[in-house]
Coordinates of C-alpha atoms and ligand atoms in Angstrom, one line a residue:
M1 CA 60.8 -55.7 88.1
H2 CA 59.6 -57.0 84.7
L3 CA 62.5 -55.6 83.0
L4 CA 64.8 -57.1 85.5
Q5 CA 63.3 -60.5 85.1
Q6 CA 63.5 -60.4 81.4
L7 CA 67.2 -59.4 81.7
F8 CA 67.7 -62.2 84.1
V9 CA 66.1 -64.7 81.7
I10 CA 68.5 -63.4 78.8
V11 CA 71.5 -63.7 81.1
L12 CA 70.5 -67.2 82.0
A13 CA 70.0 -68.1 78.4
F14 CA 73.5 -67.0 77.5
T15 CA 75.3 -68.5 80.5
S16 CA 73.4 -71.8 80.0
L17 CA 74.9 -72.0 76.5
E18 CA 78.3 -71.5 77.8
H19 CA 78.6 -73.2 81.2
V20 CA 75.5 -74.7 82.8
S21 CA 77.5 -75.0 86.1
I22 CA 77.6 -71.1 86.4
I23 CA 74.0 -70.8 87.2
V24 CA 73.9 -73.8 89.6
Y25 CA 75.3 -72.5 92.9
A26 CA 77.1 -75.2 94.6
Q27 CA 77.7 -74.7 98.4
P28 CA 81.2 -75.4 99.5
Y29 CA 79.7 -77.4 102.5
T30 CA 77.5 -80.5 102.5
S31 CA 76.4 -80.4 106.1
V32 CA 76.3 -78.4 109.2
V33 CA 77.6 -79.9 112.5
A34 CA 77.1 -79.4 116.2
P35 CA 78.7 -81.2 119.2
V36 CA 76.6 -83.6 121.3
N37 CA 77.2 -83.9 125.0
K38 CA 76.2 -86.5 127.5
H39 CA 75.0 -85.3 131.0
I40 CA 74.9 -87.6 134.0
D41 CA 74.1 -85.2 136.8
T42 CA 70.3 -85.8 136.6
A43 CA 68.4 -88.8 137.7
K44 CA 68.6 -90.2 134.1
S45 CA 71.4 -89.5 131.5
L46 CA 70.4 -86.8 129.0
Y47 CA 72.1 -85.6 125.9
S48 CA 72.4 -82.0 124.5
V49 CA 73.5 -80.3 121.3
E50 CA 75.7 -77.2 121.5
I51 CA 74.4 -74.4 119.4
I52 CA 75.6 -70.8 118.9
T53 CA 72.9 -68.6 120.1
T54 CA 74.3 -65.1 119.2
L55 CA 76.9 -64.3 116.7
D56 CA 77.8 -60.6 117.2
E57 CA 80.9 -59.4 115.5
N58 CA 82.5 -62.9 115.9
K59 CA 81.5 -63.2 119.5
H60 CA 79.8 -66.6 120.2
A61 CA 77.5 -67.4 122.9
L62 CA 77.2 -71.2 123.2
A63 CA 74.2 -72.9 124.7
N64 CA 73.4 -76.6 125.3
F65 CA 70.0 -77.7 124.3
L66 CA 68.5 -81.1 125.3
I67 CA 68.0 -83.3 122.2
D68 CA 64.4 -84.1 121.9
I69 CA 63.3 -85.9 118.7
E70 CA 59.6 -85.7 119.6
A71 CA 59.3 -82.1 120.9
P72 CA 56.9 -79.9 118.7
F73 CA 59.0 -76.7 118.9
I74 CA 62.1 -75.3 120.4
W75 CA 62.3 -73.4 123.6
H76 CA 65.1 -72.1 125.8
D77 CA 66.2 -69.6 128.4
C78 CA 65.7 -66.2 126.9
I79 CA 63.4 -63.1 127.1
V80 CA 61.4 -61.2 124.5
R81 CA 62.1 -57.6 123.8
W82 CA 60.7 -55.7 120.8
N83 CA 63.5 -53.1 121.0
T84 CA 66.4 -55.5 121.1
F85 CA 68.7 -53.1 119.3
A86 CA 68.3 -50.5 122.0
T87 CA 69.6 -50.9 125.5
S88 CA 66.8 -52.7 127.0
C89 CA 68.4 -56.2 127.0
P90 CA 69.9 -57.0 130.5
S91 CA 73.5 -58.3 130.4
N92 CA 74.0 -62.1 130.2
T93 CA 70.5 -62.3 128.9
L94 CA 69.5 -63.6 125.5
C95 CA 67.0 -61.2 124.0
T96 CA 64.9 -62.2 121.1
Y97 CA 62.0 -60.6 119.1
P98 CA 58.5 -61.6 120.1
V99 CA 55.7 -63.2 117.8
S100 CA 52.6 -61.2 118.2
C101 CA 49.3 -62.9 119.2
D102 CA 47.9 -61.8 115.8
E103 CA 50.4 -63.7 113.7
Y104 CA 49.5 -67.1 112.2
Q105 CA 52.5 -68.7 113.8
C106 CA 50.9 -67.9 117.2
D107 CA 47.6 -69.5 116.3
E108 CA 49.3 -72.7 114.7
V109 CA 51.7 -73.4 117.6
R110 CA 48.8 -72.8 120.3
T111 CA 46.4 -75.1 118.4
I112 CA 48.2 -77.7 116.3
Y113 CA 51.9 -77.9 117.1
S114 CA 51.7 -77.6 120.9
Y115 CA 52.7 -79.9 123.7
K116 CA 49.9 -82.3 124.6
N117 CA 49.9 -83.1 128.1
P118 CA 47.0 -83.3 130.6
S119 CA 48.9 -81.2 133.2
C120 CA 48.9 -78.3 130.8
S121 CA 46.1 -75.7 130.9
R122 CA 43.9 -75.9 127.9
D123 CA 44.2 -72.1 127.2
P124 CA 47.6 -70.5 127.8
G125 CA 46.0 -67.0 127.6
Y126 CA 47.7 -63.9 126.4
S127 CA 50.4 -61.6 127.8
S128 CA 51.7 -58.3 126.6
L129 CA 54.8 -56.2 126.2
P130 CA 54.3 -52.7 127.3
G131 CA 54.6 -50.3 124.4
W132 CA 54.4 -53.1 122.0
G133 CA 51.3 -55.3 122.1
C134 CA 50.2 -58.8 122.9
T135 CA 52.6 -61.7 122.9
C136 CA 52.1 -65.3 122.4
P137 CA 52.4 -67.7 125.4
V138 CA 52.7 -71.4 124.7
N139 CA 52.6 -74.4 127.0
V140 CA 55.9 -76.4 127.3
V141 CA 56.4 -79.8 129.0
D142 CA 59.7 -80.2 130.9
P143 CA 61.1 -83.5 129.6
V144 CA 62.9 -84.2 132.9
T145 CA 59.9 -83.8 135.2
G146 CA 56.9 -83.9 132.9
S147 CA 55.4 -80.8 134.4
C148 CA 53.8 -78.0 132.4
G149 CA 55.3 -74.5 132.1
Q150 CA 54.9 -71.4 129.8
A151 CA 57.1 -69.8 127.3
I152 CA 56.7 -67.0 124.9
L153 CA 56.9 -67.5 121.2
N154 CA 59.6 -65.5 119.4
Y155 CA 61.8 -65.2 116.3
D156 CA 65.1 -66.7 117.0
D157 CA 68.5 -67.0 115.6
F158 CA 70.8 -70.1 115.9
T159 CA 74.1 -70.7 114.1
M160 CA 76.0 -73.9 113.5
Y161 CA 79.4 -74.7 111.7
T162 CA 79.5 -75.8 108.2
S163 CA 81.2 -79.1 107.2
D164 CA 82.2 -81.2 104.4
G165 CA 81.8 -84.3 106.5
R166 CA 85.4 -84.3 107.5
K167 CA 86.1 -81.0 109.1
V168 CA 84.4 -78.1 110.9
G169 CA 84.0 -74.7 109.1
V170 CA 84.8 -75.4 105.4
D171 CA 86.6 -72.1 104.8
A172 CA 86.9 -68.7 106.2
F173 CA 83.9 -67.3 104.1
N174 CA 81.5 -70.2 104.8
K175 CA 82.3 -71.1 108.4
F176 CA 78.8 -70.6 109.8
Y177 CA 75.2 -71.5 108.9
G178 CA 72.3 -69.7 110.4
A179 CA 68.8 -70.7 110.9
N180 CA 65.8 -68.5 112.0
P181 CA 63.1 -70.6 113.6
N182 CA 60.2 -69.5 115.7
A183 CA 61.3 -70.9 119.1
A184 CA 60.0 -69.9 122.6
C185 CA 61.5 -68.2 125.6
A186 CA 61.1 -69.5 129.1
P187 CA 62.4 -68.0 132.4
S188 CA 65.7 -69.4 133.6
S189 CA 63.9 -71.0 136.5
S190 CA 62.3 -73.4 134.0
F191 CA 65.6 -75.2 133.6
S192 CA 66.5 -75.9 137.2
S193 CA 65.6 -79.5 136.8
F194 CA 67.8 -79.8 133.7
P195 CA 71.4 -80.9 133.7
T196 CA 73.9 -78.1 134.7
N197 CA 74.6 -75.8 131.8
V198 CA 71.6 -77.1 129.7
S199 CA 69.2 -74.2 129.1
G200 CA 66.9 -75.3 126.4
V201 CA 65.1 -78.0 124.3
M202 CA 66.0 -78.4 120.7
A203 CA 63.2 -80.1 118.7
F204 CA 64.3 -82.6 116.0
S205 CA 60.8 -83.9 115.4
S206 CA 58.7 -83.9 112.1
S207 CA 56.9 -80.8 113.3
P208 CA 57.0 -77.6 111.1
Y209 CA 58.3 -75.8 114.0
A210 CA 61.1 -78.2 114.8
L211 CA 64.6 -77.2 113.7
P212 CA 64.9 -79.4 110.5
A213 CA 62.1 -77.6 108.9
Y214 CA 63.8 -74.2 109.1
L215 CA 66.9 -75.2 107.2
Y216 CA 67.3 -75.0 103.5
Q217 CA 67.7 -77.8 101.1
P218 CA 69.6 -80.1 101.0
L219 CA 70.3 -79.8 104.7
K220 CA 66.7 -80.0 105.9
K221 CA 66.3 -83.5 104.1
T222 CA 68.3 -85.4 106.7
F223 CA 69.8 -85.1 110.2
A224 CA 72.2 -87.6 111.7
L225 CA 72.7 -88.2 115.4
C226 CA 75.6 -89.9 117.1
I227 CA 75.5 -89.6 120.8
P228 CA 78.5 -90.3 123.0
S229 CA 78.7 -92.9 125.8
K230 CA 80.9 -90.7 128.1
P231 CA 80.2 -87.2 129.4
S232 CA 83.9 -86.3 128.8
T233 CA 83.6 -86.9 125.1
R234 CA 81.6 -85.1 122.3
G235 CA 79.3 -86.9 119.9
V236 CA 78.0 -85.2 116.8
L237 CA 74.9 -84.0 115.1
F238 CA 74.8 -83.3 111.3
F239 CA 72.3 -81.7 109.1
G240 CA 72.7 -82.8 105.5
T241 CA 72.9 -86.0 103.5
G242 CA 76.5 -86.7 104.1
P243 CA 79.2 -87.9 103.5
Y244 CA 80.2 -88.3 107.2
Y245 CA 83.8 -89.3 108.2
F246 CA 85.0 -90.4 111.6
L247 CA 88.6 -90.9 112.7
P248 CA 90.7 -92.9 112.3
Q249 CA 89.2 -94.0 109.1
T250 CA 89.5 -90.8 107.2
N251 CA 88.3 -92.3 103.9
V252 CA 85.4 -94.4 105.1
D253 CA 82.0 -92.7 104.8
V254 CA 79.9 -93.8 107.8
R255 CA 77.1 -94.2 105.4
S256 CA 78.7 -97.4 104.3
Y257 CA 77.9 -98.9 107.6
L258 CA 74.1 -98.1 107.6
S259 CA 71.2 -100.4 107.1
Y260 CA 67.8 -98.7 106.3
T261 CA 64.3 -99.1 107.6
P262 CA 61.2 -97.0 107.0
L263 CA 60.4 -94.3 109.4
L264 CA 56.6 -94.4 110.3
K265 CA 54.3 -91.6 111.3
R266 CA 51.7 -91.7 114.0
Q267 CA 48.7 -89.3 114.0
D268 CA 49.1 -88.2 117.6
S269 CA 52.8 -87.7 117.6
F270 CA 55.7 -85.6 116.0
G271 CA 58.1 -88.4 116.9
Y272 CA 59.7 -91.2 114.9
F273 CA 58.6 -94.8 114.8
I274 CA 59.9 -98.0 113.2
N275 CA 58.4 -101.4 112.6
V276 CA 60.0 -104.0 114.9
T277 CA 58.6 -107.4 113.9
S278 CA 60.5 -109.6 116.3
I279 CA 63.3 -109.7 118.7
V280 CA 66.0 -112.4 118.4
I281 CA 68.5 -113.4 121.0
K282 CA 71.0 -116.2 120.1
K283 CA 68.9 -117.6 117.3
R284 CA 65.7 -117.8 119.3
T285 CA 62.8 -115.5 118.4
I286 CA 60.8 -113.6 121.0
N287 CA 57.5 -112.8 119.5
V288 CA 56.3 -109.3 118.9
P289 CA 52.6 -109.1 118.1
V290 CA 51.9 -107.8 114.6
N291 CA 51.8 -104.0 114.3
T292 CA 53.3 -103.3 117.6
T293 CA 54.4 -99.6 117.8
T294 CA 58.0 -98.9 118.3
K295 CA 59.0 -95.2 119.1
L296 CA 62.6 -93.9 119.2
S297 CA 63.3 -91.6 122.2
T298 CA 66.3 -89.5 123.1
I299 CA 64.6 -88.5 126.4
D300 CA 63.7 -92.1 127.7
P301 CA 67.1 -93.4 129.1
Y302 CA 66.6 -97.1 128.3
T303 CA 64.5 -99.3 126.0
T304 CA 61.2 -99.8 127.6
L305 CA 59.1 -103.0 126.7
R306 CA 55.5 -103.8 127.3
T307 CA 55.4 -106.5 129.9
D308 CA 54.4 -109.4 127.5
I309 CA 57.5 -108.6 125.3
Y310 CA 59.7 -107.7 128.3
N311 CA 59.1 -111.1 129.9
G312 CA 60.0 -112.9 126.7
V313 CA 63.3 -111.0 126.3
L314 CA 64.2 -111.4 130.1
R315 CA 63.5 -115.1 130.1
R316 CA 65.7 -115.7 127.0
F317 CA 68.4 -113.3 128.1
S318 CA 68.8 -114.9 131.5
L319 CA 69.1 -118.3 129.9
V320 CA 71.8 -117.3 127.5
T321 CA 73.7 -115.6 130.3
K322 CA 73.2 -118.2 132.9
R323 CA 77.0 -118.6 133.4
L324 CA 77.2 -115.1 134.8
L325 CA 76.8 -114.6 138.6
P326 CA 73.4 -113.0 139.1
A327 CA 73.0 -110.0 141.5
K328 CA 69.9 -108.5 143.3
P329 CA 68.2 -106.4 140.6
V330 CA 68.7 -102.6 140.8
A331 CA 65.6 -100.5 139.9
P332 CA 64.5 -99.9 137.2
F333 CA 66.2 -103.0 135.9
G334 CA 65.0 -106.6 136.4
L335 CA 68.1 -108.6 135.6
C336 CA 71.6 -107.8 137.1
Y337 CA 74.9 -109.6 137.4
S338 CA 77.7 -109.4 139.9
T339 CA 80.4 -108.3 137.4
S340 CA 82.1 -105.3 135.8
T341 CA 81.3 -104.8 132.2
T342 CA 85.0 -104.6 131.4
G343 CA 85.6 -107.7 129.3
L344 CA 82.1 -108.8 129.6
K345 CA 80.4 -110.3 126.5
V346 CA 76.7 -111.2 126.1
P347 CA 74.9 -112.2 123.0
D348 CA 73.4 -109.5 120.8
I349 CA 69.8 -108.5 121.2
E350 CA 68.6 -108.1 117.6
F351 CA 65.6 -106.0 116.7
I352 CA 64.3 -107.5 113.4
L353 CA 62.7 -104.8 111.4
Q354 CA 60.2 -104.7 108.5
N355 CA 62.0 -106.2 105.4
G356 CA 64.3 -108.3 107.7
Q357 CA 66.8 -105.6 108.5
K358 CA 68.5 -106.2 111.8
W359 CA 69.5 -103.6 114.4
S360 CA 72.1 -105.4 116.7
V361 CA 72.3 -104.3 120.3
S362 CA 75.6 -105.6 121.5
T363 CA 77.0 -105.6 125.1
T364 CA 77.9 -102.0 125.3
N365 CA 74.3 -101.0 124.5
S366 CA 72.6 -103.8 126.4
I367 CA 74.5 -103.9 129.7
K368 CA 74.7 -100.9 132.0
Q369 CA 77.3 -100.7 134.8
V370 CA 75.2 -99.7 137.8
T371 CA 77.8 -99.8 140.6
D372 CA 81.5 -101.1 140.6
K373 CA 80.3 -104.6 141.0
V374 CA 76.8 -104.7 139.5
A375 CA 75.8 -104.5 135.9
C376 CA 72.2 -104.8 134.5
L377 CA 70.4 -105.5 131.4
A378 CA 69.4 -102.0 130.3
F379 CA 65.8 -102.8 129.3
V380 CA 62.9 -101.7 131.4
D381 CA 59.5 -103.2 132.0
G382 CA 56.9 -100.6 130.9
G383 CA 53.8 -102.3 132.3
A384 CA 51.1 -104.5 130.9
T385 CA 49.5 -101.8 128.8
S386 CA 52.3 -99.4 128.0
E387 CA 51.9 -97.6 124.7
P388 CA 54.0 -97.5 122.5
A389 CA 54.6 -101.1 123.4
I390 CA 58.4 -100.7 122.5
V391 CA 60.4 -97.4 123.1
I392 CA 64.0 -97.7 122.1
G393 CA 65.8 -95.4 124.5
A394 CA 69.0 -93.3 124.4
F395 CA 71.4 -95.9 126.1
Q396 CA 70.7 -98.1 123.1
F397 CA 71.7 -95.2 120.8
E398 CA 75.1 -94.5 122.3
D399 CA 77.9 -95.0 119.8
N400 CA 75.3 -95.9 117.1
F401 CA 75.0 -93.7 114.1
L402 CA 71.3 -92.8 113.2
E403 CA 70.4 -91.1 110.1
F404 CA 66.9 -89.6 109.9
D405 CA 66.0 -89.1 106.3
L406 CA 62.9 -86.9 106.5
Q407 CA 62.2 -86.7 102.8
N408 CA 62.3 -90.4 102.1
S409 CA 61.0 -91.3 105.6
T410 CA 63.9 -93.7 106.2
L411 CA 66.1 -94.4 109.1
G412 CA 69.7 -95.4 108.5
F413 CA 71.2 -97.1 111.4
S414 CA 74.8 -98.5 112.0
S415 CA 74.4 -100.7 115.2
S416 CA 77.6 -100.2 117.4
L417 CA 80.3 -98.2 115.7
L418 CA 82.7 -99.8 118.3
R419 CA 82.6 -102.9 116.0
K420 CA 83.9 -100.7 113.3
K421 CA 86.7 -99.5 115.4
T422 CA 85.4 -96.0 115.8
S423 CA 82.7 -94.2 118.0
C424 CA 80.6 -91.1 118.1
A425 CA 83.4 -89.4 119.8
N426 CA 85.6 -89.6 116.8
F427 CA 84.4 -86.7 114.7
N428 CA 87.3 -84.2 114.2
F429 CA 85.9 -81.0 116.0
T430 CA 89.2 -79.2 115.6
L431 CA 88.2 -75.9 113.9
A432 CA 89.9 -75.6 110.6
N433 CA 91.4 -72.1 109.9
Ligands
NAG501 C1 78.8 -74.8 129.5 O1 78.5 -74.9 128.2 C2 79.3 -74.1 127.4 C3 78.8 -74.3 126.0 O2 78.9 -75.6 125.5 C4 80.8 -74.4 127.5 O3 81.6 -73.5 126.7 C5 81.2 -74.2 129.0 O4 82.5 -74.7 129.2 C6 80.3 -75.1 129.8 N1 80.6 -74.9 131.2 C7 80.6 -75.8 132.1 C8 80.8 -75.4 133.5 O5 80.5 -77.1 131.8
NAG502 C1 48.8 -103.9 110.3 O1 48.9 -102.8 109.7 C2 48.7 -102.7 108.2 C3 49.2 -101.4 107.7 O2 48.8 -100.3 108.5 C4 47.3 -103.0 108.1 O3 47.0 -103.1 106.7 C5 46.9 -104.4 108.8 O4 45.5 -104.6 108.6 C6 47.3 -104.4 110.2 N1 47.3 -105.8 110.7 C7 46.7 -106.0 111.9 C8 46.6 -107.5 112.4 O5 46.2 -105.1 112.7
NAG503 C1 55.3 -104.2 109.9 O1 56.0 -105.2 109.1 C2 55.2 -106.4 108.9 C3 56.0 -107.5 108.4 O2 56.6 -106.9 107.1 C4 53.8 -106.0 108.2 O3 53.1 -107.2 108.1 C5 53.1 -104.9 108.9 O4 52.0 -104.5 108.2 C6 54.0 -103.7 109.3 N1 53.2 -102.7 110.0 C7 53.2 -101.5 109.8 C8 52.5 -100.6 110.7 O5 53.7 -101.0 108.7
NAG504 C1 65.4 -91.3 98.5 O1 64.4 -91.6 97.5 C2 64.9 -91.3 96.3 C3 63.7 -91.6 95.3 O2 63.0 -92.7 95.7 C4 66.1 -92.2 95.9 O3 66.5 -91.9 94.6 C5 67.3 -91.8 96.9 O4 68.3 -92.7 96.6 C6 66.7 -92.0 98.3 N1 67.6 -91.6 99.2 C7 68.1 -92.4 100.2 C8 69.2 -91.8 101.1 O5 67.7 -93.5 100.5
NAG505 C1 91.4 -82.5 112.5 O1 91.1 -81.3 111.8 C2 92.1 -80.4 111.7 C3 91.4 -79.1 111.2 O2 90.8 -79.2 109.9 C4 93.3 -80.9 111.0 O3 94.3 -79.9 110.9 C5 93.7 -82.2 111.6 O4 94.8 -82.7 110.8 C6 92.6 -83.1 111.7 N1 93.1 -84.3 112.6 C7 93.2 -85.4 112.0 C8 93.7 -86.6 112.9 O5 92.9 -85.8 110.8

């Protein structure tokens, strides 16, 4: 070992004299990518990311995972087996290796990085695998129903495609990128409330058991999310600092559209927060009390405002849209119009952020077509004491590019890409050969 190390140092010394670049391995890719889907077959729209769960002699099994930027760890439809290489794995079942109750991961996930929910039992207990030993049950909260269930911690294996920001699979030798997180297996029945064909929750939070923490630099520094507005199109998720290109502008890096604001942390959450200092609609400011907490959520379908803030927004918005024909409000919305959003144009709702940056919510992200004839302001009253006071929901993210820089704790945001004549559905997912 010592000799090898010495040899290595000598070789390094020689090569560094000649070509420094030889010893710096440059990956041929700058990011990894995964398609993002919108699902509308549940009470609220939800979004999933498509991940390759097994990669066996070029056989891919694709699975859709709900995108949750607050979840403490990943869980999905699988079972644990200790002898996975034998014939013990039933067909059409994803088998993974268990984490033992004695391992530190079990302790950490159960005590620190767990779902916190009053409906969960304090102690998930232990279970065992015959012939192997005790496994590690963990509580999971269904993001659709809010109910608590159990899953078993495992050693998992996920694969995504590499990219240079333009294409998928940079070359034949570097088509795939694999990550090996500890996730958790839940029975198939746990996903019955999920959209069809979605069988897991992918955590993108700041928890050390969320997916970003398991990637190598420079990928783990940053992930970017661009969710589509239609179920028939695919948005995109990137890991890596960019560049990112969307058609038809093959030479415009999406980063050139971004403004940046600090991402804030909260003691009691693995989610992401920003500092909204006021809301402006057509030059008039709606007051937001100092140090109001604003959370970003991919699970809440619409932006939710505490009643005092909501009332201010509603009053101002109805004033600036008074030329539109009102309609009876459709729950959960409080302000609706007898109109179709085709051709409809309303003033922007601007979130003014710390340092004066401005996130503009334009018509496609502020007005939701509820029926053929009724469209509503897609903001919801969260109640007089709702905490966080502002939750920016997924409808407001559609066709917006969001770059979460986890190293610098900054959020890059584009506002609507439609104004730049592109959209989240414009990444070229055609697999390069
Ligand atoms: C289910 O999802 C997989 C992976 O994304 C996809 O290949 C398949 O076509 C989907 N099936 C349906 C019925 O949507
Ligand atoms: C707002 O937050 C900052 C930073 O956390 C703190 O210094 C300040 O005292 C807070 N202001 C109020 C009014 O709570
Ligand atoms: C939010 O920004 C305002 C204005 O810059 C500042 O006074 C306040 O302390 C910030 N709050 C937090 C929690 O950083
Ligand atoms: C992150 O921070 C470093 C050091 O402050 C800076 O050089 C770099 O440009 C930042 N990156 C981004 C994407 O803001
Ligand atoms: C999309 O990517 C494929 C594979 O890399 C490429 O052949 C094709 O030209 C690209 N399409 C456009 C419109 O650039």
